Structures are given as structure tokens and as C-alpha cells.
Coordinates of C-alpha atoms in Angstrom, one line a residue:
M397 CA 0.0 0.0 0.0
S398 CA 1.3 3.4 -1.0
F399 CA 1.9 6.2 1.3
R400 CA -0.8 8.2 -0.2
E401 CA -3.2 5.1 0.2
K402 CA -2.3 4.8 3.8
L403 CA -2.9 8.4 4.5
G404 CA -6.1 8.2 2.8
S405 CA -7.1 5.3 5.0
R406 CA -5.9 7.1 8.0
D407 CA -8.1 10.3 7.4
I408 CA -10.9 7.9 6.7
A409 CA -10.8 6.2 10.0
V410 CA -10.2 9.5 11.7
A411 CA -13.3 11.0 10.1
G412 CA -15.2 7.8 10.9
R413 CA -14.0 7.9 14.7
W414 CA -15.2 11.7 14.8
L415 CA -18.6 11.1 13.2
F416 CA -19.2 8.4 15.8
Y417 CA -18.4 10.9 18.5
F418 CA -21.0 13.5 17.0
V419 CA -23.8 10.9 16.4
L420 CA -23.2 9.5 19.8
I421 CA -23.4 13.2 21.3
G422 CA -26.6 13.7 19.2
L423 CA -28.3 10.4 20.7
I424 CA -27.4 11.2 24.1
A425 CA -28.5 14.9 23.9
G426 CA -31.7 14.1 22.2
C427 CA -32.4 11.5 24.9
G428 CA -31.5 14.0 27.5
A429 CA -34.0 16.4 25.7
I430 CA -36.8 13.9 25.8
V431 CA -36.2 13.1 29.6
F432 CA -36.2 16.8 30.2
H433 CA -39.3 17.3 28.3
Y434 CA -41.1 14.7 30.0
L435 CA -40.1 16.0 33.4
C436 CA -41.5 19.3 32.6
G437 CA -44.7 17.9 31.3
L438 CA -45.3 15.9 34.5
G439 CA -44.2 18.8 36.5
M440 CA -46.7 21.1 34.9
H441 CA -49.5 18.5 35.6
Y442 CA -48.7 17.6 39.3
F443 CA -47.6 21.1 40.5
L444 CA -49.4 23.9 38.5
D445 CA -52.4 21.8 37.2
M446 CA -53.3 19.6 40.0
M447 CA -52.2 21.9 43.0
A448 CA -53.0 25.3 41.7
G449 CA -55.5 24.6 39.0
Y450 CA -53.5 26.7 36.6
R451 CA -53.3 25.5 33.0
P452 CA -51.3 27.7 30.8
A453 CA -51.8 27.2 27.0
S454 CA -49.3 25.4 24.9
P455 CA -47.8 26.4 21.6
A456 CA -49.3 24.3 18.6
G457 CA -46.2 22.1 18.4
E458 CA -46.6 20.7 21.8
H459 CA -49.3 18.4 23.3
L460 CA -50.3 17.4 26.9
L461 CA -48.9 14.2 28.3
L462 CA -51.7 13.9 30.8
P463 CA -55.2 15.1 30.7
H464 CA -56.2 18.3 32.7
T465 CA -57.3 17.7 36.4
Q466 CA -60.5 19.0 37.8
T467 CA -58.7 21.2 40.4
S468 CA -60.3 24.8 40.5
F469 CA -57.8 27.8 40.0
N470 CA -56.2 28.9 43.2
K471 CA -54.4 32.1 43.3
W472 CA -53.0 31.7 46.7
I473 CA -51.3 28.4 45.9
L474 CA -49.8 29.9 42.8
L475 CA -48.4 32.5 44.8
I476 CA -46.5 30.2 47.2
L477 CA -45.8 27.5 44.7
P478 CA -42.6 29.3 42.9
A479 CA -41.2 29.6 46.5
L480 CA -41.5 25.8 47.2
G481 CA -39.9 25.0 43.8
G482 CA -37.1 27.6 44.5
L483 CA -36.5 26.1 47.9
V484 CA -36.2 22.6 46.5
S485 CA -34.1 23.4 43.5
G486 CA -31.9 25.6 45.5
W487 CA -31.3 22.9 48.1
I488 CA -30.4 20.3 45.1
V489 CA -28.3 22.6 43.3
Y490 CA -26.2 24.3 46.0
T491 CA -25.9 21.0 47.7
F492 CA -24.6 18.9 44.8
A493 CA -23.5 21.3 42.0
P494 CA -23.4 24.9 42.5
E495 CA -22.3 25.6 39.0
A496 CA -25.7 24.4 37.9
E497 CA -27.3 27.7 39.0
G498 CA -28.7 30.4 36.8
H499 CA -29.1 30.2 33.1
G500 CA -27.1 27.2 31.9
T501 CA -26.0 28.6 28.6
D502 CA -23.7 31.1 30.3
A503 CA -22.1 28.4 32.2
A504 CA -21.4 26.4 29.1
I505 CA -19.9 29.5 27.5
D506 CA -17.6 30.0 30.5
A507 CA -16.5 26.4 30.5
Y508 CA -15.7 26.7 26.8
H509 CA -13.6 29.7 27.0
H510 CA -12.1 29.5 30.6
K511 CA -12.3 25.8 31.6
G512 CA -11.1 23.8 28.6
G513 CA -14.5 22.5 28.0
M514 CA -14.5 20.7 31.3
I515 CA -18.0 20.2 33.0
R516 CA -18.4 17.9 35.7
A517 CA -20.2 14.7 35.0
R518 CA -23.2 15.3 37.7
I519 CA -24.1 18.6 36.2
P520 CA -26.4 17.3 33.4
F521 CA -28.3 15.3 36.1
I522 CA -28.6 18.1 38.6
K523 CA -29.4 20.7 35.8
T524 CA -32.1 18.6 34.5
I525 CA -33.9 18.0 37.9
A526 CA -33.3 21.4 39.1
S527 CA -34.6 23.1 36.1
A528 CA -37.6 21.0 35.7
I529 CA -38.7 21.8 39.4
T530 CA -38.0 25.6 39.1
L531 CA -39.9 25.7 35.7
T532 CA -42.8 23.7 36.5
T533 CA -43.8 25.1 39.9
G534 CA -44.1 28.6 38.2
G535 CA -40.7 29.8 37.8
S536 CA -40.2 31.9 34.7
G537 CA -37.5 30.5 32.4
G538 CA -36.6 28.6 29.3
R539 CA -35.6 25.3 28.3
E540 CA -32.6 26.2 26.3
G541 CA -30.3 27.0 29.0
P542 CA -30.8 23.6 31.0
I543 CA -30.7 21.6 27.9
A544 CA -27.6 23.6 26.7
Q545 CA -25.7 22.9 29.8
I546 CA -27.1 19.2 29.7
G547 CA -26.0 18.7 26.3
A548 CA -22.5 20.4 26.8
G549 CA -22.1 18.4 30.0
F550 CA -22.8 15.1 28.0
G551 CA -20.1 16.2 25.2
S552 CA -17.7 17.0 28.0
F553 CA -18.1 13.7 29.7
L554 CA -17.7 11.7 26.5
A555 CA -14.4 13.7 25.5
T556 CA -13.0 12.9 29.0
K557 CA -13.9 9.4 28.7
F558 CA -12.2 9.1 25.2
K559 CA -9.3 11.0 26.6
L560 CA -9.4 13.7 24.0
S561 CA -7.3 16.9 24.1
E562 CA -8.7 20.2 25.4
R563 CA -9.3 21.5 22.0
E564 CA -11.3 18.4 21.0
R565 CA -13.0 18.6 24.3
R566 CA -14.3 22.0 23.6
I567 CA -15.6 21.0 20.2
M568 CA -17.4 18.0 21.9
M569 CA -19.1 20.4 24.3
A570 CA -19.9 22.8 21.9
A571 CA -21.6 20.1 19.8
G572 CA -23.5 19.1 22.7
I573 CA -24.9 22.8 23.1
G574 CA -26.0 22.7 19.5
A575 CA -27.6 19.1 19.9
G576 CA -29.6 20.0 23.0
V577 CA -31.0 23.3 21.9
G578 CA -31.7 22.2 18.2
S579 CA -33.6 19.2 19.4
I580 CA -35.6 20.7 22.3
F581 CA -36.6 23.7 20.1
R582 CA -36.9 21.6 16.9
A583 CA -34.6 23.9 15.1
P584 CA -31.4 21.7 14.2
L585 CA -29.8 24.3 11.7
A586 CA -30.2 27.2 14.2
G587 CA -29.1 25.0 17.1
A588 CA -25.7 24.5 15.1
L589 CA -25.2 28.1 14.3
F590 CA -26.3 29.0 17.8
A591 CA -23.4 26.8 19.3
A592 CA -20.8 28.5 17.1
E593 CA -22.3 32.2 17.4
V594 CA -23.2 32.5 21.0
L595 CA -19.5 32.2 22.3
Y596 CA -18.7 35.9 21.2
R597 CA -20.1 39.3 21.4
D598 CA -18.7 40.2 18.0
P599 CA -20.4 38.8 14.7
D600 CA -17.8 36.0 14.9
F601 CA -18.2 32.2 14.6
E602 CA -16.2 29.4 16.2
S603 CA -15.9 27.9 12.7
E604 CA -14.5 24.3 13.9
V605 CA -17.8 23.9 15.7
I606 CA -20.4 24.3 13.0
I607 CA -20.0 20.8 11.4
P608 CA -19.7 18.8 14.5
A609 CA -22.8 20.8 16.0
G610 CA -24.7 20.4 12.8
I611 CA -24.3 16.7 12.8
S612 CA -25.1 16.2 16.5
S613 CA -28.1 18.6 16.2
V614 CA -29.6 16.6 13.4
V615 CA -29.3 13.3 15.1
A616 CA -30.7 15.0 18.4
Y617 CA -33.7 16.7 16.4
C618 CA -34.5 13.3 14.7
T619 CA -34.3 11.3 18.1
F620 CA -36.4 13.9 19.9
C621 CA -39.0 14.1 17.1
L622 CA -39.4 10.3 17.0
V623 CA -40.9 10.5 20.4
F624 CA -43.0 13.8 20.4
G625 CA -43.8 14.2 16.7
W626 CA -42.4 16.3 13.7
G627 CA -43.1 19.9 13.0
S628 CA -42.1 23.3 14.3
L629 CA -42.8 24.5 17.8
F630 CA -45.1 27.4 16.9
D631 CA -47.8 27.4 14.2
S632 CA -48.1 30.6 12.0
P633 CA -50.8 31.5 9.3
G634 CA -48.1 31.9 6.6
F635 CA -47.4 35.4 6.8
K636 CA -45.7 37.2 3.7
F637 CA -43.7 40.3 3.4
Q638 CA -45.0 42.2 0.4
N639 CA -45.1 45.8 1.3
P640 CA -41.9 47.9 1.6
L641 CA -43.7 50.5 3.3
E642 CA -44.0 48.0 6.3
L643 CA -40.2 48.6 6.9
G644 CA -41.0 51.9 8.6
P645 CA -43.0 50.1 11.4
Y646 CA -40.4 47.6 11.6
L647 CA -37.7 50.2 12.4
V648 CA -39.9 51.5 15.1
L649 CA -40.2 47.9 16.4
A650 CA -36.3 47.6 16.6
C651 CA -36.1 50.7 18.7
V652 CA -38.7 49.4 21.1
L653 CA -37.0 46.0 21.3
V654 CA -33.5 47.6 21.9
V655 CA -34.9 49.7 24.9
T656 CA -36.8 46.5 26.2
A657 CA -33.7 44.3 25.8
I658 CA -31.5 46.9 27.8
L659 CA -34.3 47.0 30.6
Y660 CA -34.2 43.0 30.5
I661 CA -30.6 42.8 30.9
K662 CA -30.2 45.7 33.4
V663 CA -33.0 44.2 35.7
F664 CA -31.6 40.6 35.1
Y665 CA -28.0 41.5 36.5
G666 CA -29.5 43.9 38.9
V667 CA -31.5 41.1 40.5
I668 CA -28.3 38.8 40.4
G669 CA -26.4 41.4 42.2
L670 CA -28.9 42.2 44.9
F671 CA -29.0 38.4 45.7
K672 CA -25.3 38.2 45.8
K673 CA -25.4 40.9 48.6
L674 CA -27.9 39.0 50.7
S675 CA -26.2 37.4 53.5
I676 CA -28.2 34.3 53.8
P677 CA -27.3 30.9 52.7
N678 CA -27.4 30.4 48.9
H679 CA -30.0 27.5 49.4
F680 CA -32.7 29.9 50.5
K681 CA -32.1 32.5 48.0
P682 CA -34.1 30.8 44.9
A683 CA -37.1 30.5 47.6
I684 CA -37.1 34.4 48.0
G685 CA -36.8 34.9 44.3
G686 CA -39.7 32.3 43.8
L687 CA -41.8 34.1 46.4
I688 CA -41.4 37.4 44.5
T689 CA -42.1 35.6 41.4
G690 CA -45.2 34.2 42.8
I691 CA -46.5 37.8 44.0
I692 CA -46.4 39.0 40.5
G693 CA -47.9 35.9 39.1
F694 CA -50.7 36.3 41.7
F695 CA -51.8 39.4 39.5
L696 CA -50.2 38.3 36.2
P697 CA -50.3 34.6 36.0
Y698 CA -49.6 34.5 32.3
T699 CA -46.0 35.8 33.2
L700 CA -45.2 32.4 35.1
A701 CA -43.6 29.2 33.8
F702 CA -42.6 29.0 30.0
G703 CA -45.3 31.6 28.3
Y704 CA -45.2 29.8 25.0
G705 CA -48.8 29.5 24.7
I706 CA -49.9 33.1 24.9
A707 CA -46.9 33.9 22.4
Q708 CA -48.7 31.3 20.2
E709 CA -52.2 33.1 20.6
A710 CA -50.5 36.4 19.9
I711 CA -49.2 35.2 16.6
Y712 CA -52.8 34.5 15.5
N713 CA -53.8 38.0 17.0
Q714 CA -55.7 37.0 19.9
V715 CA -54.3 38.9 22.8
A716 CA -55.2 42.7 23.7
I717 CA -52.5 45.2 23.6
S718 CA -52.4 45.8 27.3
T719 CA -52.0 42.2 28.0
L720 CA -49.0 41.9 25.6
I721 CA -47.4 45.0 27.3
A722 CA -48.1 43.5 30.6
L723 CA -46.8 40.1 29.7
A724 CA -43.5 41.7 28.5
I725 CA -42.8 43.8 31.5
G726 CA -44.0 41.3 34.0
K727 CA -42.0 38.5 32.3
I728 CA -38.9 40.6 32.6
F729 CA -39.3 40.5 36.3
T730 CA -40.4 37.1 36.8
T731 CA -37.5 35.8 34.7
S732 CA -35.1 37.9 36.6
F733 CA -36.2 36.9 40.0
S734 CA -36.6 33.3 39.1
I735 CA -33.2 32.8 37.6
G736 CA -31.4 35.8 39.0
S737 CA -31.9 34.5 42.5
G738 CA -30.1 31.2 41.8
G739 CA -32.9 29.3 40.3
S740 CA -32.2 27.0 37.3
G741 CA -33.6 27.8 34.0
G742 CA -32.9 29.6 30.6
V743 CA -33.2 33.1 29.1
F744 CA -33.9 32.3 25.6
G745 CA -37.5 31.2 26.0
P746 CA -38.6 34.2 28.1
S747 CA -36.9 36.4 25.5
I748 CA -38.9 35.2 22.7
V749 CA -42.1 35.6 24.7
I750 CA -40.9 39.1 25.9
G751 CA -40.0 40.0 22.1
G752 CA -43.2 38.4 20.8
A753 CA -45.4 40.4 23.3
M754 CA -43.6 43.7 22.4
G755 CA -43.8 43.0 18.5
G756 CA -47.3 42.1 19.0
A757 CA -48.1 45.3 20.9
V758 CA -46.3 47.4 18.2
G759 CA -47.9 45.5 15.4
K760 CA -51.5 46.0 16.7
I761 CA -50.9 49.7 17.4
F762 CA -49.7 50.3 13.7
N763 CA -52.4 48.0 12.6
L764 CA -55.0 50.5 14.2
L765 CA -53.0 53.4 12.9
I766 CA -52.2 52.6 9.3
P767 CA -54.4 49.3 8.7
S768 CA -53.5 49.5 4.8
I769 CA -49.8 49.1 5.6
V770 CA -49.7 46.7 8.5
T771 CA -52.2 44.2 7.6
S772 CA -51.0 41.2 10.0
P773 CA -49.9 42.3 13.4
G774 CA -49.0 38.6 13.9
S775 CA -46.0 39.0 12.0
F776 CA -44.7 41.6 14.4
V777 CA -44.8 38.9 17.1
I778 CA -42.6 36.7 15.0
V779 CA -40.0 39.5 14.0
G780 CA -40.1 40.8 17.6
M781 CA -39.1 37.4 18.9
A782 CA -36.1 37.4 16.6
G783 CA -35.1 41.0 17.1
F784 CA -35.4 40.9 21.0
F785 CA -33.0 37.9 21.5
A786 CA -30.7 39.4 18.9
A787 CA -30.3 42.5 21.0
A788 CA -30.2 40.6 24.2
S789 CA -27.6 37.9 23.1
N790 CA -25.5 39.5 20.4
T791 CA -26.5 36.4 18.0
P792 CA -28.2 38.1 15.1
I793 CA -27.7 35.3 12.6
S794 CA -28.7 32.2 14.6
T795 CA -31.7 33.9 16.0
I796 CA -33.0 34.8 12.7
I797 CA -32.9 31.0 11.7
F798 CA -34.2 30.1 15.1
I799 CA -37.3 32.1 14.8
S800 CA -38.0 30.9 11.2
E801 CA -37.5 27.4 12.2
M802 CA -39.5 27.7 15.4
T803 CA -42.5 29.2 13.7
N804 CA -42.2 27.7 10.3
S805 CA -42.4 31.2 8.9
Y806 CA -39.6 31.9 6.4
H807 CA -41.3 34.5 4.3
L808 CA -40.3 37.1 7.2
L809 CA -36.6 36.6 6.8
L810 CA -36.3 40.1 5.1
P811 CA -37.9 42.2 8.1
S812 CA -36.3 39.8 10.5
L813 CA -32.8 40.5 8.9
L814 CA -33.4 44.3 9.2
V815 CA -34.7 44.3 12.6
C816 CA -32.1 41.9 14.1
S817 CA -29.2 43.7 12.5
I818 CA -30.3 47.1 13.8
C819 CA -31.0 45.7 17.3
Y820 CA -27.4 43.9 17.3
L821 CA -25.8 47.4 16.2
L822 CA -27.6 49.2 18.9
C823 CA -27.2 46.8 21.7
Q824 CA -23.6 45.6 21.3
R825 CA -22.7 47.1 24.7
W826 CA -25.1 44.9 26.6
T827 CA -25.4 41.2 26.7
I828 CA -27.4 38.6 28.7
F829 CA -24.6 36.3 28.5
E830 CA -21.8 37.9 30.5
N831 CA -19.2 35.0 29.9
Q832 CA -19.1 35.9 26.2
V833 CA -15.9 37.1 24.9
K834 CA -15.4 40.0 22.4
S835 CA -13.9 37.8 19.6
R836 CA -11.7 34.6 19.1
I837 CA -8.6 36.6 19.9
D838 CA -10.0 37.5 23.1
S839 CA -10.7 33.8 24.1
P840 CA -8.3 32.0 26.4
A841 CA -9.3 29.0 24.2
H842 CA -7.3 30.4 21.3
A843 CA -4.5 32.1 23.4
G844 CA -1.4 32.0 21.4
E845 CA -3.0 31.3 18.0
F846 CA -3.4 34.8 16.8
M847 CA 0.2 36.4 17.4
M848 CA -0.4 38.6 14.5
D849 CA -3.9 39.8 15.1
I850 CA -3.0 40.2 18.9
L851 CA 0.1 42.5 17.9
Q852 CA -2.0 44.4 15.7
T853 CA -4.0 45.6 18.4
I854 CA -1.1 46.8 20.4
K855 CA 0.5 50.2 19.5
V856 CA 4.2 51.1 20.3
K857 CA 2.9 53.9 22.5
D858 CA 1.5 51.2 24.8
L859 CA 5.0 50.0 25.6
K860 CA 6.2 53.5 26.3
H861 CA 7.8 52.1 29.6
L862 CA 9.9 49.6 27.6
I863 CA 11.1 52.2 24.9
K864 CA 14.8 52.7 26.2
E865 CA 16.5 56.1 26.2
V866 CA 20.0 55.6 24.7
R867 CA 23.1 57.6 24.3
C868 CA 23.3 59.4 21.0
V869 CA 26.4 60.3 19.1
N870 CA 26.9 63.3 16.9
E871 CA 27.5 62.7 13.1
N872 CA 30.7 64.8 13.2
M873 CA 32.2 63.1 16.1
P874 CA 35.7 61.3 15.3
F875 CA 35.9 57.8 15.9
S876 CA 38.8 58.2 18.2
E877 CA 36.5 60.1 20.6
F878 CA 33.7 57.6 20.1
K879 CA 36.1 54.8 21.2
K880 CA 36.1 56.4 24.8
I881 CA 32.4 56.3 25.0
F882 CA 32.2 52.7 23.5
S883 CA 34.7 51.2 26.2
S884 CA 32.6 52.8 29.0
T885 CA 29.0 51.5 28.2
K886 CA 27.2 48.4 27.3
Q887 CA 25.2 49.8 24.7
H888 CA 24.8 47.8 21.5
Y889 CA 23.0 50.2 19.1
F890 CA 24.0 53.9 18.6
P891 CA 21.7 56.5 17.2
V892 CA 23.2 59.3 15.2
I893 CA 22.2 62.9 15.4
N894 CA 23.1 66.1 13.2
S895 CA 24.0 69.4 14.2
K896 CA 20.2 70.2 14.9
G897 CA 19.8 67.4 17.0
D898 CA 17.6 65.4 14.5
F899 CA 17.9 61.7 14.2
S900 CA 20.0 61.0 11.0
G901 CA 21.3 57.2 11.2
I902 CA 22.2 54.6 13.5
F903 CA 25.0 51.8 13.8
S904 CA 25.8 48.9 15.8
S905 CA 28.8 47.7 17.5
N906 CA 29.2 45.1 14.8
D907 CA 29.4 47.8 12.3
I908 CA 32.6 49.3 13.9
R909 CA 34.6 46.1 13.9
E910 CA 36.4 46.9 10.7
V911 CA 37.4 50.4 11.7
I912 CA 38.3 49.6 15.2
F913 CA 40.9 47.0 14.3
T914 CA 42.5 49.1 11.5
L915 CA 45.4 51.3 12.6
H916 CA 45.9 54.8 12.0
I917 CA 42.3 55.5 10.6
E918 CA 40.7 56.7 13.9
Q919 CA 41.3 60.4 13.3
L920 CA 40.0 60.2 9.5
V921 CA 36.7 58.7 10.3
V922 CA 33.7 60.4 11.7
M923 CA 30.7 58.6 12.8
K924 CA 28.7 59.9 9.8
D925 CA 31.0 57.4 7.8
I926 CA 30.0 54.3 9.7
M927 CA 26.1 55.0 10.5
V928 CA 23.4 53.5 8.1
S929 CA 21.5 56.4 6.8
D930 CA 19.0 54.2 5.1
L931 CA 16.7 54.9 8.1
I932 CA 14.1 52.3 9.3
Y933 CA 12.2 53.2 12.3
T934 CA 8.8 53.3 14.0
T935 CA 6.5 55.7 15.5
P936 CA 4.3 55.6 18.6
S937 CA 1.1 54.9 16.6
E938 CA 2.5 52.0 14.7
D939 CA 1.2 48.7 15.9
L940 CA 3.7 46.0 17.2
N941 CA 3.2 43.7 14.4
T942 CA 4.5 46.2 11.7
T943 CA 7.4 47.0 14.3
L944 CA 8.3 43.1 14.6
L945 CA 8.0 42.9 10.7
K946 CA 10.5 45.6 10.1
L947 CA 13.0 44.2 12.9
T948 CA 12.6 40.6 11.2
Q949 CA 13.1 41.9 7.6
K950 CA 16.4 43.7 8.5
N951 CA 17.5 41.0 11.1
I952 CA 18.0 43.5 13.7
D953 CA 17.3 43.5 17.6
A954 CA 16.4 47.1 18.1
L955 CA 14.5 50.0 16.1
P956 CA 14.4 53.7 16.6
V957 CA 11.2 55.4 17.7
V958 CA 10.7 58.9 16.4
E959 CA 8.2 61.5 16.9
E960 CA 5.1 61.5 14.9
D961 CA 5.4 65.1 13.6
N962 CA 8.3 64.3 11.2
S963 CA 10.5 66.5 13.6
G964 CA 13.2 64.0 13.4
H965 CA 13.2 63.9 17.3
L966 CA 14.3 60.4 18.4
I967 CA 12.4 59.0 21.8
G968 CA 14.5 55.8 22.1
L969 CA 15.0 52.3 20.9
I970 CA 12.3 49.4 21.2
Y971 CA 13.8 45.9 21.5
R972 CA 12.7 42.7 19.7
R973 CA 12.9 40.8 23.1
D974 CA 10.7 43.3 24.8
I975 CA 7.9 43.2 22.2
I976 CA 8.0 39.2 22.5
S977 CA 8.1 39.4 26.4
H978 CA 5.2 41.9 26.2
Y979 CA 3.2 39.4 24.1
N980 CA 3.7 36.6 26.3
Q981 CA 2.7 38.4 29.3
H982 CA -0.2 39.4 27.5
I983 CA -1.0 35.6 26.5
K984 CA -0.4 34.7 30.1
K985 CA -2.9 37.3 31.5
I986 CA -5.5 35.9 29.1
K987 CA -4.9 32.5 30.3
N988 CA -4.8 33.5 33.8
Q989 CA -8.7 34.2 33.3
E990 CA -9.4 30.7 33.1

């Protein structure tokens, strides 16, 4: 067998092994999504329905696991039920796995960047139980956070068992995120893109994650749908974008969504900060958050639990404007207190409900004002879902695909793209995922991979403490006089200045060898005869990559730094070793964030 044939066989074997890994992640994540969905269905039946008589509507793509009970609706039980759920889930989380608190997607992002993709094996199980209890006792949250951490946990576990490298474990973990999210929301393409996009604030993708997450997401989606049926999560009446004048109201919607998203993020992390300051055991904090959630739910029951059912009704224009606004504002606070207090749940689900509600309200208002232009308020619900989460999460591309797959409404891609783009641009400073890093360059996962890119972000003036002031010599100085200076210094490079004091050349100790060992020439040679006048230098505004390139091209160890204004004034010398040392310290600082 030839070398080429051996290499080809090896590549096929490696590809087959990785395909096996990704399919296995998809199967396990799909089964995890099935278990989690069953637990949520059973919890809704036995807690909200049987105990409180509360039966929130479901989206068109979901069906009851058990028939409704005959329990009468009781607001007082609904008031305390989230507190009881918070108490139980808080005890489970803080006793067995404190990192399973909060919205799991952010924890998975943190594991990718700072923990080498490592997630403890117990996390998926603890997260499944705690999230199911939080969400089915009235806590406001979504399924994507828990299932993202569950899928990521399975991916990390398999990578550890197969003794894969840290980089490979990160890929497996991200594939688990895509598989979990893509399956439970019945959006396999969006799940794969989400896993690659959600890691960064900038419009950047983790390219090596997309294909693995795509394979795992398809397998998980098929596994999940074999049990719960095919089709999208929401149903829509087939909206179509046909009037360019409608883009005006959509622009207004984008501005409303940005303001609402900023409020959401501020309230959410404000609540987290508030509960961190409470000097009580962490086990009890979710119970307090649950009690506040229950108080809000006492007056606005539709702000509890998932809220997908009322979002489905809004798509069909069946919800009043006042109810939609109350749902959006109330959901912001119930989600913040349910999850921000330490409860376990996701933020994507509430985001699409909040965004859909605000979109529906804006759509209905414009339908009253200009009915000939805005003919279908329900389309604003779908675009509002996409725009709001794009603003809150800095994931505009995957969010557009998410909402299109979840609502089976691809004809609204154009207004969704416009609204998501504007929302992203206006809301870049804020994100609901605080563990996102700016870009791949800033991720500890890629520390050392982007030397050129990192050096391009650092200016020479940033290293002013490393620019060495050196002794200069006059270009008319006789060599005999310079010999006295040379014998008393360890300086290797000598800048040369003219009669005006301007920098005019430079030479090194190597350049004087020929002269220093030639007899009777000292009085005849001046420093102008030795110096290199073909000047190469840098300025304070030049980046370190360009500076290092100049040093490499000339094969020298130091470069003169001169003022920006072409005055010829020499600031000092910057050395190659100092640039490399600064780069290494920068990388070490990034890695220490892990």
C-alpha cells in the first residue's frame, strides 16, 4: 500500500471516529431532551395543574402528556408554589453542584472559554432535575439554558472518557450545546449556528464547531421528534412580506426592542447583584426569588412558567395590547427573580415571549393607525421574537434562523434580518450572556493562536515604559572620541544625530569592527561615515506587528522610535525581546482568566 493510500485510509478512519462521536453526542443529547421534556410535562401536570389549577396554554407543536385535572384555579397556591419550587431546586443545586445555578448557556460559554470545555459529569443530571422543578412550579425561564448545559455536559463527559485533548473537548462540548438546543426547540440548523455564534459578542463564529454541532443537532432533533412528533414548535398562518412601506413600522419595532432588551439585561443582572449581597445561605435565595415571582404571578398569572402558549395566541392576533405589554414587562421581572436569585432555567424562552409580546403590541398599534400598511400584527410577533433575542444575546444570525424554524415562517426573513441587524448594532454594549468574549482573539481557548492579530491591536505607545533612552552620538564626532564612549558603555546600538539634534542614522557595535581594528584610521573617520543612513524606524502610533516585521526583515534587534510630527526627534529604541516579552505576558494574562 502506498503512502498516499495509507494516508487516505487514516483520514477515513479519523473521520469515521469523529462521526461516531458526534452521532453519539446527538443521541445522548436527544435522549436528554426527551427526559427533560417529559419531566417538564409531568411537573406542569402535578404542580401547576393539580395543586394550583393553573393550566397555561401550549404552543401548537406541543401536546399534553396527561389530561387536565379538575382542580379549581387557586391564586394563593400559585403565589407560594414558585417559592416552594425555588426552595427544593436551590437545595439540590447548592448541595450537589453550585455551578448548575442560573441560566445554563452562560455557564457552558464560561466552560468553553475558561475551563477547557470541562463540565463535571453530575451537572447534566442536577441541571435536569433542578430546572424541571424551577420551571414547572411557576418559575419563569426557558428550556434552552438547561438543555444547553445538559448537552454540553454530555459532550464534555464523552471527551473525557475518550481521553481527547482540551481543544477536542471544547468541540465536543459545543456540539452538545447545538444538539440540545436544536432538538428541544425543533430547530436543528439554528442549534448548530447558535452553538458557534453565542460564544462571542462580535459577529464571529467558532468555525470548527459548526459541522460537529450540525451533525449532533440533526441526530438529536430526529431522536426527539421520533418521540414527540415532527413539525415546528409554533404554528403561524403563513405571513408574507409584500409591502416595503412596512419597513417603517419595523424600524420603530427595532428601537422598542432595543430599549426593552436593555431593561431586561439591567433588571436581570441587577437582581443577580442584589441576591449576591444578601447574607443568607444560598440554598434559600431561590425561594425568596420564587416568592417574589409568585407575587407577580398572583396578579399576572400568564407571566409564570414558559409562556409559549400566549405567544402562540399573539401570533394569531388573539391577545389585547394591554395584556401584551403587561406580559412583556412582567416576564422581565419574573424571569429575573426566578433565575437571578439562583434558580435554574434559561433566558432564551422568556426572551422570545417578551420580544413576541412587544412585537405584537407594536404591530397591533400600527394596525390601528395604518391598517392598509400593517395588515398582519402577528408578523410583528415573530419578528419581535427574533429582534429581541438578537439584541439581548448578540447572536443575530442564529436567532433569525431559530425563529424561522420555530415558527415555520420563512417569508419574514427580510424584515427579521433588518430588525435583528439594527437591534444587534444598537445593543452591542449589553448582553444577557456575560461570559461571552469579544472575539476569538480575546478567548483563552485561542490564546497563542493569533500572534499577528494580537500584535496588531497593540501600539508602540502602549509600550512606552519599555522604550529605552540611549546615548546618541553626533555625526561629526571623530571615531577616536567615540572609542572612549564605547569602552565605558554596554550599549549595542548607537543612534546618530546631526547638528540640529535630529535623528539621522544608526549603527551597531558590529558595524565598527572593521574600523576599530584598523590602525591609523581613527582620526580620519567620523561617525557619519559608519552610520546607516537608510533609515528604518517606527512611531508611537504604529502597531507592534508592523514593528516586529521591520525588525525581522532587517534582522536587527532594536528599532528607533521617532516622533509622529516628522521633526526627527528620537524618543528611544524598542527592542525585539521586549515586544516578544510583552506579547507573552499578554497571553499569560488571558490564560490566567481561566
